[in-house]
Amino acid sequence: MELVIPVLLIGIALIGVITLAKALRIVPQQRQDVVERLGRYKRTLNPGLNLLVPFVDSVRTKVDMREQVVSFPPQPVITSDNLVVSIDTVLYFKVVDSVRATYEISNFLQAIEQLTVTTLRNVIGSLDLERALTSREEINRHLSGVLDETTGRWGIKVTRVEIKAIEPPPSIRDSMEKQMRAERDRRAAILNAEGHKQSQILTAEGEKQAAVLRADGDRQARILQAEGQAKAIRTVFDAIHTANPSQKVLAYQYLQALPQIANGTANKVWIVPAELTKALEGMGGALGGLSQMVGDAPSPKASDDASAVEREAAEAAQAAAAAAQEIHNEVRVAEAQATGGKAPQGLPAPEPVSPTSLLNDPADQRERG
């Protein structure tokens, strides 16, 4: 008897603890517990401390009220152009009514997965591959609308549906890569051609402007050069007209120019006329006539310096005769080398020119003649 009483007390205490545990229920935040009494829905336990009737009330399901993410495995889908593509989807949903989610459908997660697959096949089946790859936003909106409408009566809210990847067959991927590579090569060729075209256009424009500027500069230079020559000729003409030179002065100027003509680097062969005296006489006569036409008369000062001019003319004549004789000798040597040492037939040798003959006044010679 002494042992039975303690055992009974211990049993009663255990039953009390178990009963208290059955009566008290602590529900965490963002969760709801569906309670049944004798197999029938009684009430929903909200977060916090709740009391139950022991051995009468029982928790049927514990529903998580947070938004959940479910990734479905890849699903084979046939497009409108008879290509099989593999599509991965991600679903975002949350339970808004724990009672309907418990009693309206046995497994709402599996139901959502199957509904997503069937809806996705209907949507992709009406699109070709090209449009399916570029219309993800449209597919997502269509899936979200269908799933939200269907799962609403289950107490579930589908917040978002995303397509992670659309994988075409390997052969189609290779063809697409080749197509993209060809398209990029075409764009690169077009860009290179455009750049080359622009470069040629700019180069042509630059050459055109440079040619115009060069032509303008050449024109300006020629105009300035012509104006300078015109001013120089006008100045010389005015100086000569003002000085009123005599015939002997003009002959003296010609004799001074003869050594410069003979010493030119471009004068390989210079023909000295045999009748140089007659040529000078004709030139003097022409200049004399010109002086008579323009009223050429020696000034008093020029008459006083006539003797000095005649002396200078004699010296210039001697220098011109020496230069002419030297050129004559060079011509003869060149002819001898060209004919092999034989003098050419039929060409008479020119007479040597003496300085005194160059100094004779053509007017005196005409009087003597």
PDB file of C-alpha atoms in Angstrom, residues 30-212:
ATOM      1  CA  GLN A  30       4.195  34.247 -39.602  1.00  0.00           C
ATOM      2  CA  ARG A  31       2.559  30.869 -39.014  1.00  0.00           C
ATOM      3  CA  GLN A  32      -0.981  29.680 -38.554  1.00  0.00           C
ATOM      4  CA  ASP A  33      -2.162  26.340 -37.148  1.00  0.00           C
ATOM      5  CA  VAL A  34      -5.408  24.780 -38.283  1.00  0.00           C
ATOM      6  CA  VAL A  35      -7.224  23.128 -35.292  1.00  0.00           C
ATOM      7  CA  GLU A  36      -9.768  20.333 -35.600  1.00  0.00           C
ATOM      8  CA  ARG A  37     -12.090  19.109 -32.876  1.00  0.00           C
ATOM      9  CA  LEU A  38     -13.038  15.525 -33.210  1.00  0.00           C
ATOM     10  CA  GLY A  39     -12.025  15.522 -36.870  1.00  0.00           C
ATOM     11  CA  ARG A  40     -13.820  18.721 -37.822  1.00  0.00           C
ATOM     12  CA  TYR A  41     -12.368  22.182 -38.380  1.00  0.00           C
ATOM     13  CA  LYS A  42     -12.699  24.227 -35.228  1.00  0.00           C
ATOM     14  CA  ARG A  43     -10.509  27.321 -35.473  1.00  0.00           C
ATOM     15  CA  THR A  44      -7.147  28.754 -36.589  1.00  0.00           C
ATOM     16  CA  LEU A  45      -4.423  29.493 -34.065  1.00  0.00           C
ATOM     17  CA  ASN A  46      -2.701  32.847 -34.524  1.00  0.00           C
ATOM     18  CA  PRO A  47       0.887  33.574 -33.444  1.00  0.00           C
ATOM     19  CA  GLY A  48       1.358  33.587 -29.678  1.00  0.00           C
ATOM     20  CA  LEU A  49       0.038  31.465 -26.739  1.00  0.00           C
ATOM     21  CA  ASN A  50      -3.188  29.521 -27.411  1.00  0.00           C
ATOM     22  CA  LEU A  51      -5.277  27.112 -25.281  1.00  0.00           C
ATOM     23  CA  LEU A  52      -6.755  23.872 -26.582  1.00  0.00           C
ATOM     24  CA  VAL A  53      -9.066  21.286 -25.150  1.00  0.00           C
ATOM     25  CA  PRO A  54      -6.813  18.352 -24.299  1.00  0.00           C
ATOM     26  CA  PHE A  55      -7.441  15.125 -26.121  1.00  0.00           C
ATOM     27  CA  VAL A  56     -10.294  16.774 -28.053  1.00  0.00           C
ATOM     28  CA  ASP A  57      -8.652  19.468 -30.149  1.00  0.00           C
ATOM     29  CA  SER A  58      -5.757  18.626 -32.443  1.00  0.00           C
ATOM     30  CA  VAL A  59      -3.612  20.616 -34.898  1.00  0.00           C
ATOM     31  CA  ARG A  60      -4.276  19.478 -38.473  1.00  0.00           C
ATOM     32  CA  THR A  61      -1.643  21.544 -40.383  1.00  0.00           C
ATOM     33  CA  LYS A  62       0.933  24.191 -39.675  1.00  0.00           C
ATOM     34  CA  VAL A  63       0.799  26.695 -42.520  1.00  0.00           C
ATOM     35  CA  ASP A  64       3.748  29.045 -43.228  1.00  0.00           C
ATOM     36  CA  MET A  65       2.326  32.461 -44.146  1.00  0.00           C
ATOM     37  CA  ARG A  66       5.585  33.828 -45.565  1.00  0.00           C
ATOM     38  CA  GLU A  67       6.243  34.215 -49.298  1.00  0.00           C
ATOM     39  CA  GLN A  68       7.896  31.110 -50.658  1.00  0.00           C
ATOM     40  CA  VAL A  69      10.105  30.403 -53.668  1.00  0.00           C
ATOM     41  CA  VAL A  70       9.891  27.169 -55.612  1.00  0.00           C
ATOM     42  CA  SER A  71      12.185  26.242 -58.501  1.00  0.00           C
ATOM     43  CA  PHE A  72      10.710  23.632 -60.811  1.00  0.00           C
ATOM     44  CA  PRO A  73      12.922  21.221 -62.775  1.00  0.00           C
ATOM     45  CA  PRO A  74      13.434  21.822 -66.537  1.00  0.00           C
ATOM     46  CA  GLN A  75      10.393  20.967 -68.607  1.00  0.00           C
ATOM     47  CA  PRO A  76      10.502  19.997 -72.313  1.00  0.00           C
ATOM     48  CA  VAL A  77       8.211  22.231 -74.361  1.00  0.00           C
ATOM     49  CA  ILE A  78       7.498  22.149 -78.108  1.00  0.00           C
ATOM     50  CA  THR A  79       7.333  25.484 -79.944  1.00  0.00           C
ATOM     51  CA  SER A  80       5.120  26.307 -82.912  1.00  0.00           C
ATOM     52  CA  ASP A  81       7.985  25.562 -85.328  1.00  0.00           C
ATOM     53  CA  ASN A  82       8.317  22.013 -83.882  1.00  0.00           C
ATOM     54  CA  LEU A  83      11.455  22.577 -81.832  1.00  0.00           C
ATOM     55  CA  VAL A  84      11.827  21.029 -78.375  1.00  0.00           C
ATOM     56  CA  VAL A  85      13.190  23.476 -75.833  1.00  0.00           C
ATOM     57  CA  SER A  86      13.877  23.013 -72.133  1.00  0.00           C
ATOM     58  CA  ILE A  87      12.462  25.712 -69.834  1.00  0.00           C
ATOM     59  CA  ASP A  88      13.314  26.330 -66.177  1.00  0.00           C
ATOM     60  CA  THR A  89      10.817  28.320 -64.116  1.00  0.00           C
ATOM     61  CA  VAL A  90      10.810  29.915 -60.684  1.00  0.00           C
ATOM     62  CA  LEU A  91       7.557  30.538 -58.793  1.00  0.00           C
ATOM     63  CA  TYR A  92       6.948  33.047 -55.972  1.00  0.00           C
ATOM     64  CA  PHE A  93       3.754  32.561 -53.938  1.00  0.00           C
ATOM     65  CA  LYS A  94       2.295  33.021 -50.461  1.00  0.00           C
ATOM     66  CA  VAL A  95      -0.643  31.532 -48.539  1.00  0.00           C
ATOM     67  CA  VAL A  96      -3.312  34.100 -47.767  1.00  0.00           C
ATOM     68  CA  ASP A  97      -5.940  31.689 -46.374  1.00  0.00           C
ATOM     69  CA  SER A  98      -4.610  28.743 -44.374  1.00  0.00           C
ATOM     70  CA  VAL A  99      -8.018  27.040 -44.086  1.00  0.00           C
ATOM     71  CA  ARG A 100      -8.668  26.896 -47.838  1.00  0.00           C
ATOM     72  CA  ALA A 101      -5.061  25.933 -48.500  1.00  0.00           C
ATOM     73  CA  THR A 102      -5.636  22.993 -46.138  1.00  0.00           C
ATOM     74  CA  TYR A 103      -9.065  21.827 -47.156  1.00  0.00           C
ATOM     75  CA  GLU A 104      -9.523  22.949 -50.789  1.00  0.00           C
ATOM     76  CA  ILE A 105      -6.565  20.964 -52.172  1.00  0.00           C
ATOM     77  CA  SER A 106      -4.514  18.147 -50.793  1.00  0.00           C
ATOM     78  CA  ASN A 107      -1.078  19.315 -52.025  1.00  0.00           C
ATOM     79  CA  PHE A 108      -1.125  22.866 -53.296  1.00  0.00           C
ATOM     80  CA  LEU A 109       2.612  22.897 -54.154  1.00  0.00           C
ATOM     81  CA  GLN A 110       2.306  19.949 -56.531  1.00  0.00           C
ATOM     82  CA  ALA A 111      -0.847  21.447 -57.987  1.00  0.00           C
ATOM     83  CA  ILE A 112       0.963  24.745 -58.670  1.00  0.00           C
ATOM     84  CA  GLU A 113       3.834  22.903 -60.349  1.00  0.00           C
ATOM     85  CA  GLN A 114       1.559  20.955 -62.681  1.00  0.00           C
ATOM     86  CA  LEU A 115      -0.499  24.027 -63.467  1.00  0.00           C
ATOM     87  CA  THR A 116       2.668  25.965 -64.301  1.00  0.00           C
ATOM     88  CA  VAL A 117       3.892  23.224 -66.657  1.00  0.00           C
ATOM     89  CA  THR A 118       0.606  22.950 -68.536  1.00  0.00           C
ATOM     90  CA  THR A 119       0.190  26.704 -68.838  1.00  0.00           C
ATOM     91  CA  LEU A 120       3.777  27.083 -69.999  1.00  0.00           C
ATOM     92  CA  ARG A 121       3.278  24.467 -72.693  1.00  0.00           C
ATOM     93  CA  ASN A 122       0.168  26.241 -73.932  1.00  0.00           C
ATOM     94  CA  VAL A 123       1.920  29.592 -74.092  1.00  0.00           C
ATOM     95  CA  ILE A 124       5.164  28.365 -75.681  1.00  0.00           C
ATOM     96  CA  GLY A 125       3.272  26.160 -78.123  1.00  0.00           C
ATOM     97  CA  SER A 126       1.768  29.245 -79.751  1.00  0.00           C
ATOM     98  CA  LEU A 127       5.174  30.934 -80.241  1.00  0.00           C
ATOM     99  CA  ASP A 128       8.132  30.137 -82.441  1.00  0.00           C
ATOM    100  CA  LEU A 129      11.648  29.829 -81.077  1.00  0.00           C
ATOM    101  CA  GLU A 130      12.726  33.341 -82.012  1.00  0.00           C
ATOM    102  CA  ARG A 131       9.718  34.933 -80.358  1.00  0.00           C
ATOM    103  CA  ALA A 132       9.917  32.647 -77.317  1.00  0.00           C
ATOM    104  CA  LEU A 133      13.502  33.744 -76.709  1.00  0.00           C
ATOM    105  CA  THR A 134      12.610  37.421 -76.924  1.00  0.00           C
ATOM    106  CA  SER A 135       9.183  37.427 -75.208  1.00  0.00           C
ATOM    107  CA  ARG A 136       9.996  36.406 -71.642  1.00  0.00           C
ATOM    108  CA  GLU A 137       8.155  39.323 -70.079  1.00  0.00           C
ATOM    109  CA  GLU A 138       5.020  38.489 -72.035  1.00  0.00           C
ATOM    110  CA  ILE A 139       5.251  34.811 -71.017  1.00  0.00           C
ATOM    111  CA  ASN A 140       5.768  35.758 -67.365  1.00  0.00           C
ATOM    112  CA  ARG A 141       2.725  38.025 -67.329  1.00  0.00           C
ATOM    113  CA  HIS A 142       0.554  35.355 -68.961  1.00  0.00           C
ATOM    114  CA  LEU A 143       1.685  32.687 -66.476  1.00  0.00           C
ATOM    115  CA  SER A 144       1.148  34.993 -63.514  1.00  0.00           C
ATOM    116  CA  GLY A 145      -2.393  35.832 -64.638  1.00  0.00           C
ATOM    117  CA  VAL A 146      -3.442  32.192 -65.183  1.00  0.00           C
ATOM    118  CA  LEU A 147      -1.862  30.893 -61.963  1.00  0.00           C
ATOM    119  CA  ASP A 148      -3.220  33.722 -59.846  1.00  0.00           C
ATOM    120  CA  GLU A 149      -6.736  33.182 -61.172  1.00  0.00           C
ATOM    121  CA  THR A 150      -6.619  29.410 -60.576  1.00  0.00           C
ATOM    122  CA  THR A 151      -4.870  29.371 -57.200  1.00  0.00           C
ATOM    123  CA  GLY A 152      -7.063  32.138 -55.780  1.00  0.00           C
ATOM    124  CA  ARG A 153      -9.720  29.666 -54.741  1.00  0.00           C
ATOM    125  CA  TRP A 154      -7.046  27.631 -52.949  1.00  0.00           C
ATOM    126  CA  GLY A 155      -6.146  30.546 -50.700  1.00  0.00           C
ATOM    127  CA  ILE A 156      -2.803  31.041 -52.455  1.00  0.00           C
ATOM    128  CA  LYS A 157      -1.494  34.219 -54.086  1.00  0.00           C
ATOM    129  CA  VAL A 158       1.045  33.822 -56.923  1.00  0.00           C
ATOM    130  CA  THR A 159       3.126  36.979 -56.768  1.00  0.00           C
ATOM    131  CA  ARG A 160       5.628  36.347 -59.545  1.00  0.00           C
ATOM    132  CA  VAL A 161       6.649  33.797 -62.169  1.00  0.00           C
ATOM    133  CA  GLU A 162      10.094  33.945 -63.768  1.00  0.00           C
ATOM    134  CA  ILE A 163      11.645  31.903 -66.576  1.00  0.00           C
ATOM    135  CA  LYS A 164      15.231  31.205 -65.651  1.00  0.00           C
ATOM    136  CA  ALA A 165      16.423  29.711 -68.925  1.00  0.00           C
ATOM    137  CA  ILE A 166      15.200  28.556 -72.314  1.00  0.00           C
ATOM    138  CA  GLU A 167      17.600  25.976 -73.702  1.00  0.00           C
ATOM    139  CA  PRO A 168      17.168  25.059 -77.386  1.00  0.00           C
ATOM    140  CA  PRO A 169      18.693  21.850 -78.804  1.00  0.00           C
ATOM    141  CA  PRO A 170      22.486  21.779 -79.375  1.00  0.00           C
ATOM    142  CA  SER A 171      22.132  21.854 -83.165  1.00  0.00           C
ATOM    143  CA  ILE A 172      19.899  24.899 -82.945  1.00  0.00           C
ATOM    144  CA  ARG A 173      22.368  26.595 -80.599  1.00  0.00           C
ATOM    145  CA  ASP A 174      25.185  26.027 -83.090  1.00  0.00           C
ATOM    146  CA  SER A 175      23.070  27.457 -85.904  1.00  0.00           C
ATOM    147  CA  MET A 176      22.166  30.462 -83.780  1.00  0.00           C
ATOM    148  CA  GLU A 177      25.801  31.076 -82.892  1.00  0.00           C
ATOM    149  CA  LYS A 178      26.774  30.926 -86.559  1.00  0.00           C
ATOM    150  CA  GLN A 179      23.947  33.286 -87.423  1.00  0.00           C
ATOM    151  CA  MET A 180      24.966  35.732 -84.725  1.00  0.00           C
ATOM    152  CA  ARG A 181      28.599  35.516 -85.786  1.00  0.00           C
ATOM    153  CA  ALA A 182      27.627  36.199 -89.398  1.00  0.00           C
ATOM    154  CA  GLU A 183      25.449  39.104 -88.326  1.00  0.00           C
ATOM    155  CA  ARG A 184      28.264  40.603 -86.257  1.00  0.00           C
ATOM    156  CA  ASP A 185      30.717  40.148 -89.125  1.00  0.00           C
ATOM    157  CA  ARG A 186      28.257  41.886 -91.443  1.00  0.00           C
ATOM    158  CA  ARG A 187      27.872  44.785 -89.029  1.00  0.00           C
ATOM    159  CA  ALA A 188      31.634  45.033 -88.622  1.00  0.00           C
ATOM    160  CA  ALA A 189      32.098  45.061 -92.420  1.00  0.00           C
ATOM    161  CA  ILE A 190      29.447  47.759 -92.763  1.00  0.00           C
ATOM    162  CA  LEU A 191      31.084  49.859 -90.064  1.00  0.00           C
ATOM    163  CA  ASN A 192      34.501  49.430 -91.680  1.00  0.00           C
ATOM    164  CA  ALA A 193      33.083  50.399 -95.074  1.00  0.00           C
ATOM    165  CA  GLU A 194      31.386  53.436 -93.572  1.00  0.00           C
ATOM    166  CA  GLY A 195      34.602  54.457 -91.867  1.00  0.00           C
ATOM    167  CA  HIS A 196      36.603  54.001 -95.093  1.00  0.00           C
ATOM    168  CA  LYS A 197      33.984  55.994 -96.998  1.00  0.00           C
ATOM    169  CA  GLN A 198      34.090  58.852 -94.506  1.00  0.00           C
ATOM    170  CA  SER A 199      37.889  58.765 -94.568  1.00  0.00           C
ATOM    171  CA  GLN A 200      37.973  59.012 -98.364  1.00  0.00           C
ATOM    172  CA  ILE A 201      35.407  61.798 -98.334  1.00  0.00           C
ATOM    173  CA  LEU A 202      37.387  63.776 -95.775  1.00  0.00           C
ATOM    174  CA  THR A 203      40.632  63.140 -97.670  1.00  0.00           C
ATOM    175  CA  ALA A 204      39.052  64.280-100.942  1.00  0.00           C
ATOM    176  CA  GLU A 205      37.659  67.385 -99.252  1.00  0.00           C
ATOM    177  CA  GLY A 206      41.074  68.146 -97.795  1.00  0.00           C
ATOM    178  CA  GLU A 207      42.811  67.665-101.160  1.00  0.00           C
ATOM    179  CA  LYS A 208      40.188  69.828-102.844  1.00  0.00           C
ATOM    180  CA  GLN A 209      40.660  72.640-100.353  1.00  0.00           C
ATOM    181  CA  ALA A 210      44.455  72.306-100.588  1.00  0.00           C
ATOM    182  CA  ALA A 211      44.309  72.447-104.401  1.00  0.00           C
ATOM    183  CA  VAL A 212      42.049  75.505-104.262  1.00  0.00           C
TER     184      VAL A 212
END
